[in-house]
Amino acid sequence: MTQNPFTAVFEAQRTAVEQSQSMTHELLEAQRSSFGAAADVVSASESMIEQNAELTKGAIHAYFDAVEANMPEETADFDELREIVDEQFDAATDAQVQSLEAVVDAVEESGTAYDEFAESYAEVVDSSFDSLLEAHEQVEANVAELSENVEDAASEFDVSA
């Protein structure tokens, strides 16, 4: 293709379109990755919940130990209290863990659905960008031809007459 005053403009436009297409794919991939990262974060929370429950149970047991040590013997059955605390914390921890597992499942399902959407969307984006670039090339070719015709006409024009 011959060089004309518009060549640089068309090259800049083509580069911008190609960069937009590339950025679209990068954004789709970043979104895909975010679903996996979200599921990982929620899954990691499970061990924190369990550790927190154990720490809190331990603190409550220590409190009961201190109270029991300062009371007359057989005043209260602290073993039964400890058992109740353990059962309640275990039940609460199980409920939280099940909730987290449900969240992880939902995030993973959303990620799978997004992957399907992203694949279809990427195909449409690529098709659209390809069509745009083809049309752009045709406009560039038409402008180049027009520029050559103007140059030819100008060279044939006799200014001395």
Coordinates of N, CA and C in Angstrom, one line a residue:
M1 N 0.8 -1.2 0.0 CA 0.0 0.0 0.0 C 0.9 1.2 0.0
T2 N 0.5 2.2 -0.8 CA 1.3 3.4 -0.9 C 1.2 4.3 0.4
Q3 N 2.1 5.1 0.6 CA 2.1 6.0 1.8 C 1.4 7.2 1.4
N4 N 0.4 7.6 2.2 CA -0.3 8.8 2.0 C -0.5 9.5 3.4
P5 N -1.0 10.7 3.4 CA -1.1 11.5 4.6 C -2.0 10.8 5.7
F6 N -2.8 9.9 5.3 CA -3.7 9.2 6.2 C -3.2 7.9 6.7
T7 N -2.1 7.4 6.2 CA -1.6 6.1 6.6 C -1.3 6.0 8.1
A8 N -0.7 7.0 8.6 CA -0.4 7.0 10.1 C -1.7 7.0 10.9
V9 N -2.7 7.7 10.4 CA -4.0 7.8 11.2 C -4.6 6.4 11.2
F10 N -4.6 5.7 10.0 CA -5.2 4.4 9.9 C -4.4 3.4 10.8
E11 N -3.1 3.5 10.8 CA -2.3 2.6 11.6 C -2.6 2.8 13.1
A12 N -2.7 4.1 13.5 CA -3.0 4.4 14.9 C -4.4 3.8 15.3
Q13 N -5.4 4.0 14.4 CA -6.7 3.4 14.7 C -6.7 1.9 14.8
R14 N -6.0 1.3 13.8 CA -5.9 -0.2 13.9 C -5.2 -0.7 15.2
T15 N -4.2 0.0 15.6 CA -3.5 -0.4 16.8 C -4.5 -0.2 18.0
A16 N -5.2 0.9 18.0 CA -6.2 1.1 19.1 C -7.2 0.0 19.1
V17 N -7.7 -0.4 18.0 CA -8.8 -1.4 17.9 C -8.2 -2.8 18.4
E18 N -7.0 -3.1 17.9 CA -6.3 -4.4 18.4 C -6.0 -4.4 19.9
Q19 N -5.6 -3.2 20.4 CA -5.4 -3.1 21.8 C -6.7 -3.3 22.6
S20 N -7.8 -2.7 22.1 CA -9.1 -2.9 22.8 C -9.5 -4.3 22.8
Q21 N -9.3 -5.0 21.7 CA -9.6 -6.4 21.6 C -8.8 -7.2 22.6
S22 N -7.5 -6.9 22.7 CA -6.6 -7.6 23.6 C -7.1 -7.3 25.1
M23 N -7.4 -6.1 25.4 CA -7.8 -5.7 26.7 C -9.1 -6.4 27.1
T24 N -10.0 -6.6 26.1 CA -11.3 -7.3 26.4 C -11.0 -8.7 26.8
H25 N -10.1 -9.4 26.1 CA -9.7 -10.8 26.5 C -9.1 -10.8 27.9
E26 N -8.2 -9.8 28.2 CA -7.5 -9.8 29.5 C -8.5 -9.6 30.6
L27 N -9.5 -8.7 30.4 CA -10.5 -8.5 31.4 C -11.4 -9.7 31.6
L28 N -11.7 -10.4 30.5 CA -12.5 -11.7 30.7 C -11.7 -12.7 31.5
E29 N -10.4 -12.8 31.2 CA -9.6 -13.7 31.9 C -9.4 -13.3 33.4
A30 N -9.3 -12.0 33.7 CA -9.2 -11.6 35.0 C -10.4 -11.9 35.8
Q31 N -11.6 -11.7 35.2 CA -12.8 -12.1 35.9 C -12.9 -13.6 36.1
R32 N -12.5 -14.4 35.2 CA -12.4 -15.8 35.4 C -11.6 -16.2 36.6
S33 N -10.4 -15.6 36.7 CA -9.5 -15.8 37.8 C -10.1 -15.4 39.1
S34 N -10.9 -14.3 39.1 CA -11.5 -13.8 40.4 C -12.5 -14.8 41.0
F35 N -13.2 -15.6 40.2 CA -14.1 -16.6 40.8 C -13.3 -17.7 41.5
G36 N -12.2 -18.1 41.0 CA -11.3 -19.1 41.6 C -10.7 -18.5 42.9
A37 N -10.3 -17.3 42.8 CA -9.7 -16.7 44.0 C -10.7 -16.5 45.1
A38 N -11.9 -16.1 44.7 CA -13.0 -16.0 45.7 C -13.3 -17.3 46.4
A39 N -13.4 -18.3 45.7 CA -13.6 -19.7 46.2 C -12.5 -20.1 47.2
D40 N -11.2 -19.8 46.8 CA -10.1 -20.1 47.7 C -10.1 -19.3 49.0
V41 N -10.5 -18.1 48.9 CA -10.6 -17.2 50.1 C -11.7 -17.8 51.1
V42 N -12.8 -18.1 50.5 CA -13.9 -18.6 51.4 C -13.5 -19.9 51.9
S43 N -12.9 -20.8 51.2 CA -12.4 -22.1 51.7 C -11.4 -21.9 52.8
A44 N -10.5 -21.0 52.7 CA -9.5 -20.7 53.7 C -10.2 -20.2 55.0
S45 N -11.3 -19.6 54.9 CA -12.0 -19.1 56.1 C -12.5 -20.3 57.0
E46 N -12.7 -21.5 56.4 CA -13.1 -22.6 57.2 C -12.2 -22.9 58.3
S47 N -10.9 -23.0 58.0 CA -9.9 -23.3 59.1 C -9.9 -22.2 60.1
M48 N -10.1 -20.9 59.7 CA -10.1 -19.8 60.7 C -11.3 -20.0 61.6
I49 N -12.4 -20.4 61.1 CA -13.6 -20.5 61.9 C -13.4 -21.7 62.9
E50 N -12.8 -22.7 62.5 CA -12.5 -23.9 63.4 C -11.5 -23.5 64.5
Q51 N -10.5 -22.8 64.1 CA -9.5 -22.3 65.0 C -10.1 -21.3 66.0
N52 N -10.9 -20.4 65.6 CA -11.5 -19.5 66.4 C -12.4 -20.2 67.4
A53 N -13.2 -21.2 67.0 CA -14.1 -21.9 67.9 C -13.3 -22.7 69.0
E54 N -12.1 -23.3 68.6 CA -11.3 -24.0 69.5 C -10.7 -23.0 70.5
L55 N -10.3 -21.9 70.1 CA -9.7 -20.9 70.9 C -10.7 -20.4 72.0
T56 N -11.9 -20.1 71.5 CA -13.0 -19.6 72.4 C -13.4 -20.7 73.3
K57 N -13.5 -21.9 72.9 CA -13.9 -23.0 73.8 C -12.8 -23.1 74.9
G58 N -11.5 -23.0 74.5 CA -10.4 -23.1 75.4 C -10.5 -22.0 76.5
A59 N -10.9 -20.8 76.0 CA -11.0 -19.7 77.0 C -12.1 -19.9 77.9
I60 N -13.2 -20.4 77.4 CA -14.4 -20.7 78.3 C -14.1 -21.8 79.3
H61 N -13.4 -22.8 78.8 CA -13.0 -23.9 79.7 C -12.0 -23.4 80.8
A62 N -11.1 -22.5 80.4 CA -10.2 -21.9 81.4 C -11.0 -21.1 82.4
Y63 N -12.0 -20.4 82.0 CA -12.8 -19.6 82.9 C -13.5 -20.5 83.9
F64 N -14.1 -21.6 83.3 CA -14.8 -22.6 84.2 C -13.8 -23.2 85.2
D65 N -12.6 -23.5 84.7 CA -11.6 -24.1 85.6 C -11.3 -23.1 86.8
A66 N -11.2 -21.8 86.4 CA -10.9 -20.8 87.5 C -12.1 -20.7 88.5
V67 N -13.3 -20.6 87.9 CA -14.4 -20.5 88.8 C -14.6 -21.8 89.7
E68 N -14.4 -22.9 89.0 CA -14.5 -24.2 89.8 C -13.5 -24.3 90.9
A69 N -12.3 -23.8 90.6 CA -11.2 -23.9 91.6 C -11.5 -23.0 92.8
N70 N -12.3 -22.0 92.7 CA -12.6 -21.0 93.7 C -14.0 -21.3 94.4
M71 N -14.6 -22.4 94.1 CA -15.9 -22.7 94.7 C -15.7 -24.0 95.5
P72 N -16.6 -24.1 96.5 CA -16.6 -25.4 97.3 C -16.9 -26.6 96.3
E73 N -16.3 -27.7 96.7 CA -16.5 -28.9 95.8 C -17.9 -29.3 95.7
E74 N -18.2 -29.8 94.5 CA -19.6 -30.3 94.2 C -20.7 -29.2 94.3
T75 N -20.3 -28.0 94.2 CA -21.3 -26.9 94.1 C -22.0 -26.9 92.8
A76 N -21.3 -27.1 91.7 CA -21.9 -27.1 90.4 C -21.1 -28.1 89.6
D77 N -21.8 -28.7 88.6 CA -21.2 -29.7 87.7 C -20.6 -29.0 86.5
F78 N -19.4 -28.6 86.6 CA -18.7 -27.9 85.5 C -18.4 -28.8 84.3
D79 N -18.3 -30.0 84.5 CA -18.1 -31.0 83.4 C -19.3 -30.9 82.4
E80 N -20.5 -30.8 83.0 CA -21.7 -30.7 82.2 C -21.7 -29.4 81.5
L81 N -21.3 -28.3 82.1 CA -21.2 -27.0 81.5 C -20.2 -27.1 80.3
R82 N -19.1 -27.7 80.6 CA -18.1 -27.8 79.5 C -18.6 -28.5 78.3
E83 N -19.3 -29.6 78.6 CA -19.9 -30.4 77.5 C -20.9 -29.6 76.7
I84 N -21.8 -28.9 77.4 CA -22.8 -28.0 76.7 C -22.1 -27.0 75.8
V85 N -21.0 -26.4 76.4 CA -20.3 -25.4 75.6 C -19.7 -26.1 74.4
D86 N -19.1 -27.2 74.5 CA -18.5 -27.9 73.4 C -19.5 -28.3 72.3
E87 N -20.7 -28.8 72.8 CA -21.7 -29.1 71.8 C -22.2 -27.9 71.1
Q88 N -22.4 -26.8 71.8 CA -22.9 -25.6 71.1 C -21.9 -25.0 70.1
F89 N -20.6 -25.0 70.5 CA -19.6 -24.5 69.6 C -19.4 -25.4 68.4
D90 N -19.5 -26.8 68.7 CA -19.4 -27.7 67.5 C -20.5 -27.5 66.6
A91 N -21.7 -27.4 67.1 CA -22.9 -27.2 66.2 C -22.8 -25.9 65.4
A92 N -22.4 -24.8 66.1 CA -22.2 -23.5 65.4 C -21.1 -23.6 64.4
T93 N -20.0 -24.3 64.7 CA -18.9 -24.4 63.7 C -19.4 -25.2 62.5
D94 N -20.1 -26.3 62.8 CA -20.6 -27.1 61.7 C -21.5 -26.3 60.8
A95 N -22.4 -25.5 61.4 CA -23.3 -24.7 60.6 C -22.5 -23.7 59.7
Q96 N -21.5 -23.1 60.3 CA -20.7 -22.1 59.6 C -20.0 -22.8 58.5
V97 N -19.4 -23.9 58.7 CA -18.6 -24.6 57.7 C -19.5 -25.0 56.6
Q98 N -20.7 -25.5 56.9 CA -21.7 -25.9 55.8 C -22.1 -24.7 55.0
S99 N -22.3 -23.6 55.7 CA -22.6 -22.3 54.9 C -21.5 -21.9 54.0
L100 N -20.2 -22.0 54.5 CA -19.1 -21.7 53.7 C -19.0 -22.6 52.5
E101 N -19.2 -23.9 52.7 CA -19.2 -24.9 51.6 C -20.2 -24.6 50.6
A102 N -21.4 -24.1 51.0 CA -22.5 -23.7 50.1 C -22.0 -22.5 49.3
V103 N -21.4 -21.6 50.0 CA -20.9 -20.4 49.3 C -19.8 -20.8 48.2
V104 N -18.9 -21.6 48.6 CA -17.9 -22.1 47.7 C -18.5 -22.8 46.5
D105 N -19.5 -23.6 46.7 CA -20.2 -24.3 45.6 C -20.8 -23.3 44.7
A106 N -21.5 -22.3 45.3 CA -22.2 -21.3 44.5 C -21.2 -20.5 43.7
V107 N -20.1 -20.1 44.3 CA -19.1 -19.3 43.6 C -18.5 -20.2 42.4
E108 N -18.2 -21.4 42.7 CA -17.7 -22.3 41.7 C -18.7 -22.5 40.5
E109 N -20.0 -22.6 40.9 CA -21.0 -22.7 39.8 C -21.1 -21.5 39.0
S110 N -21.0 -20.3 39.7 CA -21.0 -19.0 39.0 C -19.8 -18.9 38.1
G111 N -18.7 -19.4 38.6 CA -17.5 -19.4 37.8 C -17.6 -20.2 36.5
T112 N -18.2 -21.4 36.6 CA -18.5 -22.2 35.5 C -19.4 -21.5 34.5
A113 N -20.5 -21.0 35.0 CA -21.4 -20.2 34.2 C -20.8 -19.1 33.5
Y114 N -19.9 -18.4 34.2 CA -19.2 -17.2 33.7 C -18.2 -17.7 32.6
D115 N -17.6 -18.8 32.8 CA -16.7 -19.3 31.8 C -17.4 -19.6 30.5
E116 N -18.6 -20.2 30.6 CA -19.4 -20.4 29.3 C -19.8 -19.1 28.7
F117 N -20.2 -18.1 29.5 CA -20.6 -16.8 29.0 C -19.4 -16.1 28.3
A118 N -18.2 -16.2 29.0 CA -17.0 -15.5 28.6 C -16.6 -16.1 27.2
E119 N -16.7 -17.4 27.1 CA -16.3 -18.0 25.9 C -17.1 -17.5 24.7
S120 N -18.4 -17.5 24.9 CA -19.4 -17.0 23.9 C -19.1 -15.6 23.6
Y121 N -19.0 -14.8 24.6 CA -18.8 -13.4 24.5 C -17.4 -13.1 23.7
A122 N -16.4 -13.8 24.1 CA -15.1 -13.7 23.4 C -15.2 -13.9 21.9
E123 N -16.0 -15.0 21.6 CA -16.2 -15.3 20.1 C -16.9 -14.1 19.4
V124 N -18.0 -13.5 20.1 CA -18.7 -12.4 19.5 C -17.7 -11.2 19.4
V125 N -17.0 -11.0 20.4 CA -16.0 -9.8 20.4 C -15.0 -10.0 19.3
D126 N -14.5 -11.2 19.2 CA -13.5 -11.4 18.1 C -14.1 -11.3 16.7
S127 N -15.3 -11.8 16.5 CA -16.0 -11.6 15.3 C -16.2 -10.2 15.0
S128 N -16.7 -9.4 16.0 CA -17.0 -8.0 15.8 C -15.7 -7.2 15.4
F129 N -14.6 -7.5 16.2 CA -13.4 -6.8 15.9 C -12.8 -7.2 14.5
D130 N -13.0 -8.5 14.2 CA -12.5 -8.9 12.8 C -13.3 -8.1 11.7
S131 N -14.6 -8.0 11.9 CA -15.4 -7.3 10.9 C -15.0 -5.8 10.9
L132 N -14.8 -5.3 12.1 CA -14.4 -3.8 12.1 C -13.1 -3.6 11.4
L133 N -12.1 -4.5 11.7 CA -10.8 -4.4 11.1 C -10.9 -4.6 9.5
E134 N -11.7 -5.5 9.1 CA -11.9 -5.7 7.6 C -12.5 -4.4 7.0
A135 N -13.5 -3.9 7.6 CA -14.1 -2.6 7.1 C -13.1 -1.5 7.2
H136 N -12.3 -1.5 8.2 CA -11.3 -0.4 8.4 C -10.3 -0.6 7.2
E137 N -9.8 -1.8 6.9 CA -8.9 -2.0 5.8 C -9.5 -1.6 4.5
Q138 N -10.8 -1.8 4.3 CA -11.4 -1.4 3.1 C -11.5 0.1 3.0
V139 N -11.8 0.8 4.1 CA -11.8 2.3 4.1 C -10.4 2.8 3.8
E140 N -9.4 2.2 4.4 CA -8.0 2.6 4.2 C -7.6 2.4 2.7
A141 N -8.0 1.3 2.1 CA -7.7 1.0 0.7 C -8.4 2.1 -0.2
N142 N -9.7 2.4 0.2 CA -10.4 3.4 -0.6 C -9.7 4.8 -0.5
V143 N -9.3 5.1 0.7 CA -8.7 6.4 0.9 C -7.3 6.5 0.2
A144 N -6.6 5.4 0.2 CA -5.3 5.3 -0.5 C -5.5 5.5 -2.0
E145 N -6.6 4.8 -2.5 CA -6.9 4.9 -4.0 C -7.3 6.3 -4.3
L146 N -8.1 6.9 -3.5 CA -8.5 8.3 -3.7 C -7.3 9.2 -3.6
S147 N -6.4 9.0 -2.7 CA -5.2 9.8 -2.6 C -4.3 9.7 -3.8
E148 N -4.2 8.5 -4.4 CA -3.4 8.3 -5.6 C -4.1 9.0 -6.8
N149 N -5.4 8.9 -6.8 CA -6.1 9.6 -7.9 C -6.0 11.1 -7.8
V150 N -6.0 11.6 -6.7 CA -5.8 13.1 -6.5 C -4.4 13.4 -6.9
E151 N -3.4 12.6 -6.4 CA -2.0 12.8 -6.8 C -1.8 12.8 -8.3
D152 N -2.4 11.8 -9.0 CA -2.3 11.7 -10.4 C -2.9 12.9 -11.1
A153 N -4.1 13.3 -10.7 CA -4.8 14.4 -11.3 C -4.0 15.7 -11.1
A154 N -3.4 15.8 -9.9 CA -2.6 17.0 -9.6 C -1.3 17.0 -10.5
S155 N -0.7 15.9 -10.7 CA 0.5 15.8 -11.5 C 0.2 16.1 -13.0
E156 N -1.0 15.8 -13.4 CA -1.5 16.1 -14.8 C -1.9 17.5 -15.0
F157 N -2.2 18.2 -14.0 CA -2.6 19.6 -14.0 C -1.5 20.5 -14.4
D158 N -1.6 21.2 -15.4 CA -0.5 22.1 -15.9 C -0.7 23.5 -15.4
V159 N 0.1 23.8 -14.4 CA 0.0 25.1 -13.8 C 0.6 26.3 -14.7
S160 N 1.3 25.9 -15.7 CA 1.9 27.0 -16.5 C 0.9 27.6 -17.5
A161 N -0.2 26.9 -17.7 CA -1.1 27.4 -18.7 C -2.0 28.5 -18.3

